[in-house]
XYZ file of N, CA and C in Angstrom:
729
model
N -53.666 -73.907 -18.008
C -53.279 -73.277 -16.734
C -52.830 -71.846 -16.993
N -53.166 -71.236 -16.091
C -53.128 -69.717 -16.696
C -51.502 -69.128 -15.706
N -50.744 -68.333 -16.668
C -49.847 -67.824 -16.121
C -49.920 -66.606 -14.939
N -49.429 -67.072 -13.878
C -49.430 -65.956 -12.729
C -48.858 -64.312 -13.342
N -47.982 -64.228 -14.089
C -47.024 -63.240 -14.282
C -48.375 -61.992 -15.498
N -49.193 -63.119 -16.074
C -49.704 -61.753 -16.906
C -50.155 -60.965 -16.487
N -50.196 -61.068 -15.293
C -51.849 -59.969 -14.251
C -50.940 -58.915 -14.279
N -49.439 -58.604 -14.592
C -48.332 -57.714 -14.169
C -48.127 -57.022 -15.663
N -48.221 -57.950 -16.614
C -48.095 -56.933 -17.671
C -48.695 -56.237 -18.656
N -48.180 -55.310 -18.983
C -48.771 -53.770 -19.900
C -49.998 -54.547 -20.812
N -51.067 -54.119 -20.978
C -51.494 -53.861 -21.937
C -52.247 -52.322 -23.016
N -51.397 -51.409 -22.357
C -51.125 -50.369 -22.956
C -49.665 -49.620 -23.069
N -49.653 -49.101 -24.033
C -48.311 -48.215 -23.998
C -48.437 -47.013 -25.221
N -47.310 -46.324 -24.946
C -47.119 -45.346 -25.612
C -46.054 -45.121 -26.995
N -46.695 -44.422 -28.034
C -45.686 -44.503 -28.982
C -45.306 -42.950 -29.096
N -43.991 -42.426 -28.928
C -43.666 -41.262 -29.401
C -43.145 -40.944 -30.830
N -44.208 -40.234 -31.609
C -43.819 -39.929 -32.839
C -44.247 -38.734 -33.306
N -43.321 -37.955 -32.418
C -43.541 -35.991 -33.108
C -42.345 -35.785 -33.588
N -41.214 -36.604 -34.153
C -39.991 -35.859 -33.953
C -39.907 -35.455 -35.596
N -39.084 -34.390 -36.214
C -38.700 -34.380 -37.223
C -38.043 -34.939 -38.244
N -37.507 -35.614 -37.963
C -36.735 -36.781 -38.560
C -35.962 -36.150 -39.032
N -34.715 -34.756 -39.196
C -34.199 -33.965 -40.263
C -33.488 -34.836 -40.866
N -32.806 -35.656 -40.322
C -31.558 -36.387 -41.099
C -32.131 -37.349 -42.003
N -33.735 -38.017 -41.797
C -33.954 -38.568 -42.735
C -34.870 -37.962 -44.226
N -34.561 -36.665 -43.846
C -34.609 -35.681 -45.646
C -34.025 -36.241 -46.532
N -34.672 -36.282 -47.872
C -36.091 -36.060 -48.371
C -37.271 -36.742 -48.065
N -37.091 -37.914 -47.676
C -38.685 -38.737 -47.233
C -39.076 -38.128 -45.891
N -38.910 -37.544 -45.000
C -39.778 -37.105 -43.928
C -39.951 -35.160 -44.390
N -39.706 -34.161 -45.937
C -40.108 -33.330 -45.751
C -41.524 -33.620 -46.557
N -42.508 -34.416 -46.670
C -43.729 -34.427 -46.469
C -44.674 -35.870 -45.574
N -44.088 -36.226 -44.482
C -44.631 -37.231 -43.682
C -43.598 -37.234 -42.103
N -44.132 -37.481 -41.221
C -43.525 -37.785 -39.956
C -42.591 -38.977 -40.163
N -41.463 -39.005 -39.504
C -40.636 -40.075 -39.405
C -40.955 -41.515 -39.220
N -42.061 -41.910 -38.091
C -42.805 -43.103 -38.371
C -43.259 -43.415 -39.434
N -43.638 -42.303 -40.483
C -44.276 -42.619 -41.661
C -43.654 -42.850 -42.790
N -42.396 -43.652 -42.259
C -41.277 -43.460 -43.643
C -41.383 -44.718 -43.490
N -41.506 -45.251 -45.126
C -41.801 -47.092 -45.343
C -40.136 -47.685 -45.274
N -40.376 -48.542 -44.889
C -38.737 -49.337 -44.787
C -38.702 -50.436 -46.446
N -38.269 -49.721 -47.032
C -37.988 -50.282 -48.708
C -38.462 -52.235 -48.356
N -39.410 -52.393 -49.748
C -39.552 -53.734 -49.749
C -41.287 -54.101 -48.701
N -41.117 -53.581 -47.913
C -42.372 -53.717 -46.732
C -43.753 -53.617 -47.262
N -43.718 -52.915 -47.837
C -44.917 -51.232 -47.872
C -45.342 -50.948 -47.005
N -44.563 -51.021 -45.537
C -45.373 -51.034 -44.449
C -44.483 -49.579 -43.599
N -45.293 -48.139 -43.146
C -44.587 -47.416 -42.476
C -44.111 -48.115 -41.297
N -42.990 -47.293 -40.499
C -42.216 -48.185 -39.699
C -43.339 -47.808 -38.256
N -44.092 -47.306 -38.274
C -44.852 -47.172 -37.070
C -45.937 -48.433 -37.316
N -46.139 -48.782 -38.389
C -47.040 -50.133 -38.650
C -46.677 -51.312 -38.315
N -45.263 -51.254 -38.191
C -44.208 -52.698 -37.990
C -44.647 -52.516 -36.483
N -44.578 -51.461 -35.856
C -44.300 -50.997 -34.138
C -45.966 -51.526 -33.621
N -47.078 -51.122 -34.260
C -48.219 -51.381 -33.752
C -48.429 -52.829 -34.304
N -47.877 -53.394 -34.934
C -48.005 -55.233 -34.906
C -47.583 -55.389 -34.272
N -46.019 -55.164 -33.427
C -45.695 -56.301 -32.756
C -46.041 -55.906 -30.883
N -46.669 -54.454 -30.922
C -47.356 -54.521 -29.703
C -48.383 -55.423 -29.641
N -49.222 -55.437 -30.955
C -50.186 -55.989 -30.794
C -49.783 -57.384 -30.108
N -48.990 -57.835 -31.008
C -48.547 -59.647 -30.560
C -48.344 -59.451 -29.244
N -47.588 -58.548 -28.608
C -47.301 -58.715 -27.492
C -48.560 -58.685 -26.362
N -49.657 -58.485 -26.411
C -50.784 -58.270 -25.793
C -51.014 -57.063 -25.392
N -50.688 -55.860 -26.349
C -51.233 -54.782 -26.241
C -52.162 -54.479 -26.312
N -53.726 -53.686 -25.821
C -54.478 -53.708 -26.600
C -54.918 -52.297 -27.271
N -54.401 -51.045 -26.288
C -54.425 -49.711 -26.621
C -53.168 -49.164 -27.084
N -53.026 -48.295 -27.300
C -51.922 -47.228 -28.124
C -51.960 -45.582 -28.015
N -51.522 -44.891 -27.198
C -51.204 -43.589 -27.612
C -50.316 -43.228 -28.145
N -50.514 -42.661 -29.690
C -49.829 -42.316 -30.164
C -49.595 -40.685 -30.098
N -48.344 -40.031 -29.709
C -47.984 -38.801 -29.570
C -47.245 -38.363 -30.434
N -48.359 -37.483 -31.470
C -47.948 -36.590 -32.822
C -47.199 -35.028 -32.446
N -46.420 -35.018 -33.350
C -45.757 -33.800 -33.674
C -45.915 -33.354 -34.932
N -44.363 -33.012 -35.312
C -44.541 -32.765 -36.910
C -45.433 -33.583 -38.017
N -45.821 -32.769 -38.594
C -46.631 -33.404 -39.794
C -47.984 -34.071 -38.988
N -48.313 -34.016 -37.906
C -48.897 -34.664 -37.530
C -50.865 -35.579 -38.115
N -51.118 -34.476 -38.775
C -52.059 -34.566 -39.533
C -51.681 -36.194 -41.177
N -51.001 -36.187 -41.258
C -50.503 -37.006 -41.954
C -50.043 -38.208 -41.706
N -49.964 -38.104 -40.378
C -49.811 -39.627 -39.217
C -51.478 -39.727 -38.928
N -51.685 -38.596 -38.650
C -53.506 -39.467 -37.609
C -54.482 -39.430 -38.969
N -53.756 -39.273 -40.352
C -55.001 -40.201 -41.707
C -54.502 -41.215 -41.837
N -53.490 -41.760 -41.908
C -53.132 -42.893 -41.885
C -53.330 -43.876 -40.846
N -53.519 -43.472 -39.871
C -54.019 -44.248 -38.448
C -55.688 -44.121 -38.431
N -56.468 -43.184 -38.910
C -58.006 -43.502 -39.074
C -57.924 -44.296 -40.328
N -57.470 -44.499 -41.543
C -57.855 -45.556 -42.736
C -56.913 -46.705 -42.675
N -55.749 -46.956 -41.573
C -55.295 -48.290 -41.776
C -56.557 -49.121 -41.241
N -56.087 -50.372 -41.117
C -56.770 -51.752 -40.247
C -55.719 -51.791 -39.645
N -55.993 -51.374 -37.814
C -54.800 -51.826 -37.025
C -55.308 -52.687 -35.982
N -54.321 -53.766 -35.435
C -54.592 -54.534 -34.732
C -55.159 -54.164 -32.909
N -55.156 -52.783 -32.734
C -55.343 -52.537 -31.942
C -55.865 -50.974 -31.663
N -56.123 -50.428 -30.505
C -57.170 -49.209 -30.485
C -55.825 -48.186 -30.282
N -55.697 -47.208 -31.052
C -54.999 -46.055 -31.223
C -56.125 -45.088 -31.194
N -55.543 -43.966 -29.641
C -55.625 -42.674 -29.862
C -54.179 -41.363 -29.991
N -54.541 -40.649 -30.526
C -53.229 -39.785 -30.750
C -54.000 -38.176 -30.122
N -52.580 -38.286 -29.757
C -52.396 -36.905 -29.034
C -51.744 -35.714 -29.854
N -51.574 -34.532 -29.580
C -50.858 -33.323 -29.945
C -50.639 -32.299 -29.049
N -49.067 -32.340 -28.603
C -48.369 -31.635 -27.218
C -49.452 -29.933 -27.315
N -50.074 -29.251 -26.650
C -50.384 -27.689 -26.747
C -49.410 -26.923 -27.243
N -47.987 -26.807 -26.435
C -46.845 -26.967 -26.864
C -45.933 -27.537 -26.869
N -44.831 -27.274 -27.193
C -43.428 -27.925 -27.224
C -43.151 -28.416 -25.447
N -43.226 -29.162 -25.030
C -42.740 -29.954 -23.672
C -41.698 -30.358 -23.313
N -40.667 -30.950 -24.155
C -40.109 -31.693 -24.102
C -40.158 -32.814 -24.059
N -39.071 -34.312 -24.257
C -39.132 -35.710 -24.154
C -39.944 -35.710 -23.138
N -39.634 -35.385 -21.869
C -40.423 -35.707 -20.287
C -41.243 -35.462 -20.181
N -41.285 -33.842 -20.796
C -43.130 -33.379 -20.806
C -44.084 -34.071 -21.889
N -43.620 -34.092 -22.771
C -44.798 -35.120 -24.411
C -44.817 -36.390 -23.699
N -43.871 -37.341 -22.807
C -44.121 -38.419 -22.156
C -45.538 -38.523 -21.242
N -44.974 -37.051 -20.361
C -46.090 -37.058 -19.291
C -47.649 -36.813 -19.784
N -47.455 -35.802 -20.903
C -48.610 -35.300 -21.439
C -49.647 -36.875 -22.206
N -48.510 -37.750 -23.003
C -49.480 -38.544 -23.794
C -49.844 -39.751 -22.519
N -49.176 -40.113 -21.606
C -49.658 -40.856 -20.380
C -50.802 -40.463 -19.814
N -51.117 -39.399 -19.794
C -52.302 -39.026 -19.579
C -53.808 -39.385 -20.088
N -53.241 -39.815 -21.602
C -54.448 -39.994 -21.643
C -54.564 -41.461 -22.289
N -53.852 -42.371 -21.427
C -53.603 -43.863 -21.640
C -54.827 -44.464 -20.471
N -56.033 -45.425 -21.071
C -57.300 -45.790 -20.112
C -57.157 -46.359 -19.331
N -56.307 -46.718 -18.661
C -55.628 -47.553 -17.189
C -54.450 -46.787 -16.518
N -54.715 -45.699 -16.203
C -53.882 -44.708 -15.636
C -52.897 -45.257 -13.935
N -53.980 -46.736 -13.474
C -53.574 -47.450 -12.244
C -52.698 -48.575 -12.970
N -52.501 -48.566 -14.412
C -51.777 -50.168 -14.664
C -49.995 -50.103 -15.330
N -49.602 -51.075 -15.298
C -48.069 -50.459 -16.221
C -48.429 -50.446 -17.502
N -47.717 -49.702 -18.236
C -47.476 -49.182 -19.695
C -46.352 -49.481 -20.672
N -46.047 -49.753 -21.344
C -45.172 -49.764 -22.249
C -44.627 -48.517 -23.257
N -43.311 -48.196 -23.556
C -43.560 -46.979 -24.070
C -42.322 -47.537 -25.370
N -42.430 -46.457 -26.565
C -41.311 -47.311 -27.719
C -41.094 -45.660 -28.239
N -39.613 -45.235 -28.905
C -39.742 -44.380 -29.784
C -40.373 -44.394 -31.102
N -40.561 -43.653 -31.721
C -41.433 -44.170 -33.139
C -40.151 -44.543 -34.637
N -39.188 -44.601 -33.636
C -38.694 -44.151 -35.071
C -37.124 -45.995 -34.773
N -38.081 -46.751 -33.817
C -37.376 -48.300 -33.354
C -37.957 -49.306 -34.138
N -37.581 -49.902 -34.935
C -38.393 -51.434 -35.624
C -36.686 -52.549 -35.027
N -37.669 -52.772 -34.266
C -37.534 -54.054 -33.382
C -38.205 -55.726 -33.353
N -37.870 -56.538 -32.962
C -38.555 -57.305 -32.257
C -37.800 -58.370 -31.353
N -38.488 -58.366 -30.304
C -38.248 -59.215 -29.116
C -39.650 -59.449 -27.786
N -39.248 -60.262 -26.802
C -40.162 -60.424 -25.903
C -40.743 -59.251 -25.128
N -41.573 -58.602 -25.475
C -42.010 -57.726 -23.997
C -42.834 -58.221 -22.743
N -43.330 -59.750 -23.112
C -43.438 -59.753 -22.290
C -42.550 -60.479 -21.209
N -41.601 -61.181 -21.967
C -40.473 -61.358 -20.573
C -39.400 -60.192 -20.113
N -39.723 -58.702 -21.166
C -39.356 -57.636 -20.066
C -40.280 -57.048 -19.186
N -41.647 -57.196 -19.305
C -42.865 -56.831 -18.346
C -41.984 -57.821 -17.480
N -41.492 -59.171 -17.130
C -41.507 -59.764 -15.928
C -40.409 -59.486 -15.491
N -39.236 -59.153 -16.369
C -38.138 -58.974 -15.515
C -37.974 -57.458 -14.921
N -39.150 -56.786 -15.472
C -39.619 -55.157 -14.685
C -39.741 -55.539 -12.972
N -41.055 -56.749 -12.967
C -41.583 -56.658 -11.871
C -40.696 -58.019 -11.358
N -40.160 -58.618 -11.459
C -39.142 -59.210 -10.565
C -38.211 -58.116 -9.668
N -38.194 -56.814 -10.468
C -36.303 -56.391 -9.958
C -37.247 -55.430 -9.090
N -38.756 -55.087 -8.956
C -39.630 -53.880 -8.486
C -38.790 -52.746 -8.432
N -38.896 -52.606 -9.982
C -38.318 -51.513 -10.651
C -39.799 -50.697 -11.506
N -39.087 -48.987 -10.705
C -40.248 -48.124 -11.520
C -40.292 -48.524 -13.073
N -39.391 -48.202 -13.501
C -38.810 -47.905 -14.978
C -37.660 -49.106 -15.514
N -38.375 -49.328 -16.802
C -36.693 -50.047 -16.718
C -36.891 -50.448 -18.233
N -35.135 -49.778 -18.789
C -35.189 -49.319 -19.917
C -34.514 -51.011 -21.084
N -35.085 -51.292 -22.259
C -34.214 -51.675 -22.809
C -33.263 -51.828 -23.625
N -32.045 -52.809 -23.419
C -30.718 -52.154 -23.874
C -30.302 -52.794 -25.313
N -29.563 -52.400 -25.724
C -28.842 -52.710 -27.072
C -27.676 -52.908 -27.220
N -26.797 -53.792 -27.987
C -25.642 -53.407 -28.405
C -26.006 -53.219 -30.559
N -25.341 -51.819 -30.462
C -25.689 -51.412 -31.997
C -24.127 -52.135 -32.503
N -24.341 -52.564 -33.514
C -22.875 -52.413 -34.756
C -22.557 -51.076 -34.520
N -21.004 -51.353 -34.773
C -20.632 -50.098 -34.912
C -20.812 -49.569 -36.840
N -20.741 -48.330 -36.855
C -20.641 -48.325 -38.469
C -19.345 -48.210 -38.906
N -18.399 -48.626 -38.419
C -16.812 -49.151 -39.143
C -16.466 -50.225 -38.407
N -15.244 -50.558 -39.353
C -14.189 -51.850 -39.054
C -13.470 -51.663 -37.757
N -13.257 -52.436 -37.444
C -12.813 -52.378 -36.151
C -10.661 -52.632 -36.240
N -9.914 -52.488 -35.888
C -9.072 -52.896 -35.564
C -8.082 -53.618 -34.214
N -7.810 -54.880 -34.319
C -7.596 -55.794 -33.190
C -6.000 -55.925 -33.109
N -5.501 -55.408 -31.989
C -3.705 -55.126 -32.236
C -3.590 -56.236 -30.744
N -1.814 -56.412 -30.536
C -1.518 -57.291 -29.299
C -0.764 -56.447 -28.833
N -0.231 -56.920 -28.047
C 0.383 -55.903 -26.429
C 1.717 -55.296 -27.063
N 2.165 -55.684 -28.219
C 2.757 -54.836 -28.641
C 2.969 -53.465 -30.343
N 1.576 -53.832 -30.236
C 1.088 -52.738 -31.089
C 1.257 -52.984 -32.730
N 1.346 -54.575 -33.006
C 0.746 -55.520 -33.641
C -0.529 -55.482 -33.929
N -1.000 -54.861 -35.555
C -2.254 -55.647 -35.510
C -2.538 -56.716 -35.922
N -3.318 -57.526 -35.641
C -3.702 -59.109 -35.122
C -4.831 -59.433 -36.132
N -5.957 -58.579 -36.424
C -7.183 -58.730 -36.884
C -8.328 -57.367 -37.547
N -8.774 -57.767 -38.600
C -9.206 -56.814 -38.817
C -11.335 -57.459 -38.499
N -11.999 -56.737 -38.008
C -13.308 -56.787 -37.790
C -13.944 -56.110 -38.332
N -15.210 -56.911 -39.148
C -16.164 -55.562 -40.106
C -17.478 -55.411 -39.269
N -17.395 -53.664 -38.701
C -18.959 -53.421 -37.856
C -18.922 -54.014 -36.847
N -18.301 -54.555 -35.955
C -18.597 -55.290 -34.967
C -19.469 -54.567 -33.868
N -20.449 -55.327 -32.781
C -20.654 -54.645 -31.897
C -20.235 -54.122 -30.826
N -21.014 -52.952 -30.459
C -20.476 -51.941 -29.675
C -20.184 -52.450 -28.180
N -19.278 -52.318 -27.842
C -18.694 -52.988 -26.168
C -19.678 -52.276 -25.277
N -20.369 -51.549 -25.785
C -21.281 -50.661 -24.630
C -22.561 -50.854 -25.215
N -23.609 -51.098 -23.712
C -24.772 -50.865 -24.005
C -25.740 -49.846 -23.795
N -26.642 -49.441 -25.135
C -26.952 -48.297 -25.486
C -28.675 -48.173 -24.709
N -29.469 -46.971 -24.683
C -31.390 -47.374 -24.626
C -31.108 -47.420 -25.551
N -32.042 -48.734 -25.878
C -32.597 -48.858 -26.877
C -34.030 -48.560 -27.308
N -34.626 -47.504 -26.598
C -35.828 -46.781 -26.958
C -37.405 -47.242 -26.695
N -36.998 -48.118 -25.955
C -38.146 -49.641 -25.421
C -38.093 -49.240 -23.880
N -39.700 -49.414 -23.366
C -39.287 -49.095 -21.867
C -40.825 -49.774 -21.158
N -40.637 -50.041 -19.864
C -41.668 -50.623 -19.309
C -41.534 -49.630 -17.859
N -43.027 -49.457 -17.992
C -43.080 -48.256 -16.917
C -44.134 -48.643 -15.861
N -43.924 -48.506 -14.327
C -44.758 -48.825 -13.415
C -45.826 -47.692 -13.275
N -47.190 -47.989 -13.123
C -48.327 -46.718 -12.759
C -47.475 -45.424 -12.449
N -46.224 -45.920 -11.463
C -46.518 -44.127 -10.775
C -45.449 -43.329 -11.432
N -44.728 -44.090 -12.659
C -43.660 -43.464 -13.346
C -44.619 -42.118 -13.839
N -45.273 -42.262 -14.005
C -45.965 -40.820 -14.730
C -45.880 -39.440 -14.297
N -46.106 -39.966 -12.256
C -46.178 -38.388 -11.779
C -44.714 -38.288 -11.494
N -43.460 -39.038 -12.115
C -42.435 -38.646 -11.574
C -42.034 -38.417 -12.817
N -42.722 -38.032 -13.803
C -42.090 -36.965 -15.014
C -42.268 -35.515 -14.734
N -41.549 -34.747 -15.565
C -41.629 -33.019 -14.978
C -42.444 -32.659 -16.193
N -43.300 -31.722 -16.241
C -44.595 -31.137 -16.996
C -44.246 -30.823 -18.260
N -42.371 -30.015 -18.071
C -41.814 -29.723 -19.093
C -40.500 -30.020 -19.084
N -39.393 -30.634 -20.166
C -37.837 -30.935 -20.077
C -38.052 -32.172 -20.572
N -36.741 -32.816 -20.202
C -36.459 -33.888 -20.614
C -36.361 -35.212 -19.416
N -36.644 -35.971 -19.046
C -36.766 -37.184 -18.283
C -35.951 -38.047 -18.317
N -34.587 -37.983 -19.062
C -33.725 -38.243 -19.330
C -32.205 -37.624 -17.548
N -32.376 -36.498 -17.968
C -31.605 -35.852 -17.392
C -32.482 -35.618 -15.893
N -33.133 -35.765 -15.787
C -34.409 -35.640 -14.205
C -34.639 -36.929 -13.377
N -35.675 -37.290 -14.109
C -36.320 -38.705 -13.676
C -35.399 -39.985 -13.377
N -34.973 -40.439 -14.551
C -33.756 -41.162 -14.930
C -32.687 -41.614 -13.898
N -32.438 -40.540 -13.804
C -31.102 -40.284 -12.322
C -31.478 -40.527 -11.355
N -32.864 -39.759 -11.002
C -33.281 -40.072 -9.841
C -33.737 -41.395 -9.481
N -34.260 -42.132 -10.728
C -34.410 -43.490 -10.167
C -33.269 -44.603 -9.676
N -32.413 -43.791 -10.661
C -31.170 -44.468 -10.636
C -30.409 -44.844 -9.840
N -30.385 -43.185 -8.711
C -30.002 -43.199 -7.466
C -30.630 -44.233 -6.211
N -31.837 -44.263 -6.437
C -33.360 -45.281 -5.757
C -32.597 -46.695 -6.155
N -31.860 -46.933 -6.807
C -32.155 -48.381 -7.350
C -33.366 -48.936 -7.983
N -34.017 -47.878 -8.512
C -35.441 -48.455 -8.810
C -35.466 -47.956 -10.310
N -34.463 -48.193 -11.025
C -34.318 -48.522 -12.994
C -33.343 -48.824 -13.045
N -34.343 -50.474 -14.201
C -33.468 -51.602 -14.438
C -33.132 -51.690 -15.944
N -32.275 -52.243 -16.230
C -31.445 -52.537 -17.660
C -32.152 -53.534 -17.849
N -33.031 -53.848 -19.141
C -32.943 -55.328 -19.636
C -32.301 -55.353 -20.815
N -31.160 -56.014 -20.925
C -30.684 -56.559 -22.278
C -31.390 -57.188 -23.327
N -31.541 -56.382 -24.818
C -32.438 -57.504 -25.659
C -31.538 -58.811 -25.993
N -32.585 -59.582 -25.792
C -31.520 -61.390 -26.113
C -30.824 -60.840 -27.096
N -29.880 -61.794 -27.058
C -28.506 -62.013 -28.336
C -29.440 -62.501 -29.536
N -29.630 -61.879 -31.085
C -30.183 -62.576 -32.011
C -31.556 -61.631 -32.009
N -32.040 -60.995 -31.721
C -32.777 -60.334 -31.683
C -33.026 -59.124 -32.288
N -33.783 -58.577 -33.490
C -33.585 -57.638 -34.295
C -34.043 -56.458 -33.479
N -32.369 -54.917 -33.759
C -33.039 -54.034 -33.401
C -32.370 -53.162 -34.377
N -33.197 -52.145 -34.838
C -32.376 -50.979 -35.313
C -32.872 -49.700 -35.298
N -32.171 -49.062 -34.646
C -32.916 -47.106 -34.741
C -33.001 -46.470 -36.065
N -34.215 -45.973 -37.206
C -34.383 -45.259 -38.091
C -34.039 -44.165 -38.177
N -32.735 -43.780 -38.239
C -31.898 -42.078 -38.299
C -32.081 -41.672 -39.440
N -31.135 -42.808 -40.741
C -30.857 -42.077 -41.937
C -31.247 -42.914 -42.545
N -31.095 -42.400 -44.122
C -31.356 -43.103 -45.263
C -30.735 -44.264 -45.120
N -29.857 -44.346 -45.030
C -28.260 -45.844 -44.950
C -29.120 -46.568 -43.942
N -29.857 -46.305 -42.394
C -30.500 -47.240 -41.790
C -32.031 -47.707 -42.498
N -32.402 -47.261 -43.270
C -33.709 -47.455 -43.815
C -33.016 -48.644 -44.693
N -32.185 -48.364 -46.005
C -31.491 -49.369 -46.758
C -31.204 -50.768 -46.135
N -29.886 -50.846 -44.679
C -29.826 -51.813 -44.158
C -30.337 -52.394 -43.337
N -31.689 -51.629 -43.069
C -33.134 -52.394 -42.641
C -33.550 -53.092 -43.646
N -33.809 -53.199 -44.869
C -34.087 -53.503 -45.310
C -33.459 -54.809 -46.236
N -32.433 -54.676 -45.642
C -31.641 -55.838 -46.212
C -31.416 -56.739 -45.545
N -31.574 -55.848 -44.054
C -31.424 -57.097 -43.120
C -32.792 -58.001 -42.543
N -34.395 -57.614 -42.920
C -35.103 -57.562 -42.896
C -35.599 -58.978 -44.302
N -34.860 -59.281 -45.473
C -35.148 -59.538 -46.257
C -34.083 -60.854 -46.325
N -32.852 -60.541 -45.651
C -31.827 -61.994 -45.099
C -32.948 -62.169 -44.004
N -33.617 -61.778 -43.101
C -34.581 -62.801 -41.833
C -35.966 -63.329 -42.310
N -35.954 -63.040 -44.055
C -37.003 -63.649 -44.205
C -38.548 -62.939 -43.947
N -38.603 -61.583 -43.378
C -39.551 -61.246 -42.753
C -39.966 -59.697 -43.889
């Protein structure tokens, strides 16, 4: 019996990976930040990102190059990837909103929803029960959320300034984007040509009621690739899941 809900979700999306990575110097001053292997893998972290679209029933990919970019699109003509990647390169500098709008453009179902990921997220969870909880809430946009560890101990005091407990890393009481997003057809023309979509779009949907939060389940691996220290405890935590 075939599920009603798939006719609703993405099978394309977008990967953004022009950024510089500075903080993760020395491995990104000769490769793009996607192209930095997560110790133990041998797999760049944009390779982890195009498997698990794939699983998810992706079947296309724009990938949107920046720096180094030539060094991302040889590695994307001689891998074996599970799915059809084309890559783009901004004319110029755009911004988040504008490199968004620009690589949407040239995604082959310009009438369907999209999926979009930063390049620099190794994740995994359901997209497609955030494709449904997109189109349940008939929400343009709708971003998903995180709670990160913090990177220190926490301290736990009582009402009278007693401390009670000490906590190592705990997570963050606030939820963060987590760099994952499910986008309806017409999110595209409501990006600006150039800026950021963050500070524009965002708000404005916000105001609409029309962008939704999905929380990634509890148990669910996520971590943003900044620095060296997140590459390491990717990799450790990657190797406690067995994966």
């Amino acid at each position: 019996m075939s599920d009603p809900s798939a006719a609703s979700r993405p099978v394309q999306a977008v990967v953004l990976a022009g950024g510089q990575g500075s903080r993760l110097r020395p491995y990104t001053d000769d490769r793009p930040k996607p192209m930095v292997e997560i110790p133990g893998t041998g797999t760049p972290i944009i390779g982890h990102q195009l498997s698990w679209l794939a699983d998810e029933g992706v079947t296309d990919v724009v990938v949107s190059c920046g720096h180094l970019a030539e060094v991302l699109q040889k590695w994307l003509d001689t891998a074996e990837l599970p799915l059809s990647v084309t890559t783009v390169v901004e004319p110029e500098p755009l911004g988040r909103g504008g490199g968004l709008k620009y690589a949407a453009a040239h995604l082959p179902h310009p009438d369907q929803p999209w999926y979009a990921t930063n390049g620099d997220i190794w994740t995994r969870f359901s997209l497609r029960d955030m494709a449904d909880f997109h189109t349940e809430r008939d929400a343009v946009a709708t971003l998903a959320l995180a709670r990160p560890r913090l990177p220190w101990g926490a301290v736990q005091t009582d009402g009278f300034g007693r401390i009670t407990d000490f906590i190592e890393a705990p997570p963050s009481t606030f939820e963060i984007n987590a760099g994952v997003y499910v986008f309806s057809p017409e999110f595209a023309g409501l990006l600006p040509h150039r800026g950021d979509h963050e500070r524009t779009t965002f708000p404005h949907l916000a105001r609409e009621r029309r962008l939704a939060g999905f929380t990634i389940p509890q148990g669910s691996y996520w971590r943003a690739i900044d620095t060296a220290k997140d590459l390491t405890e990717a990799a450790k935590e990657l190797a406690a899941l067995g994966r």
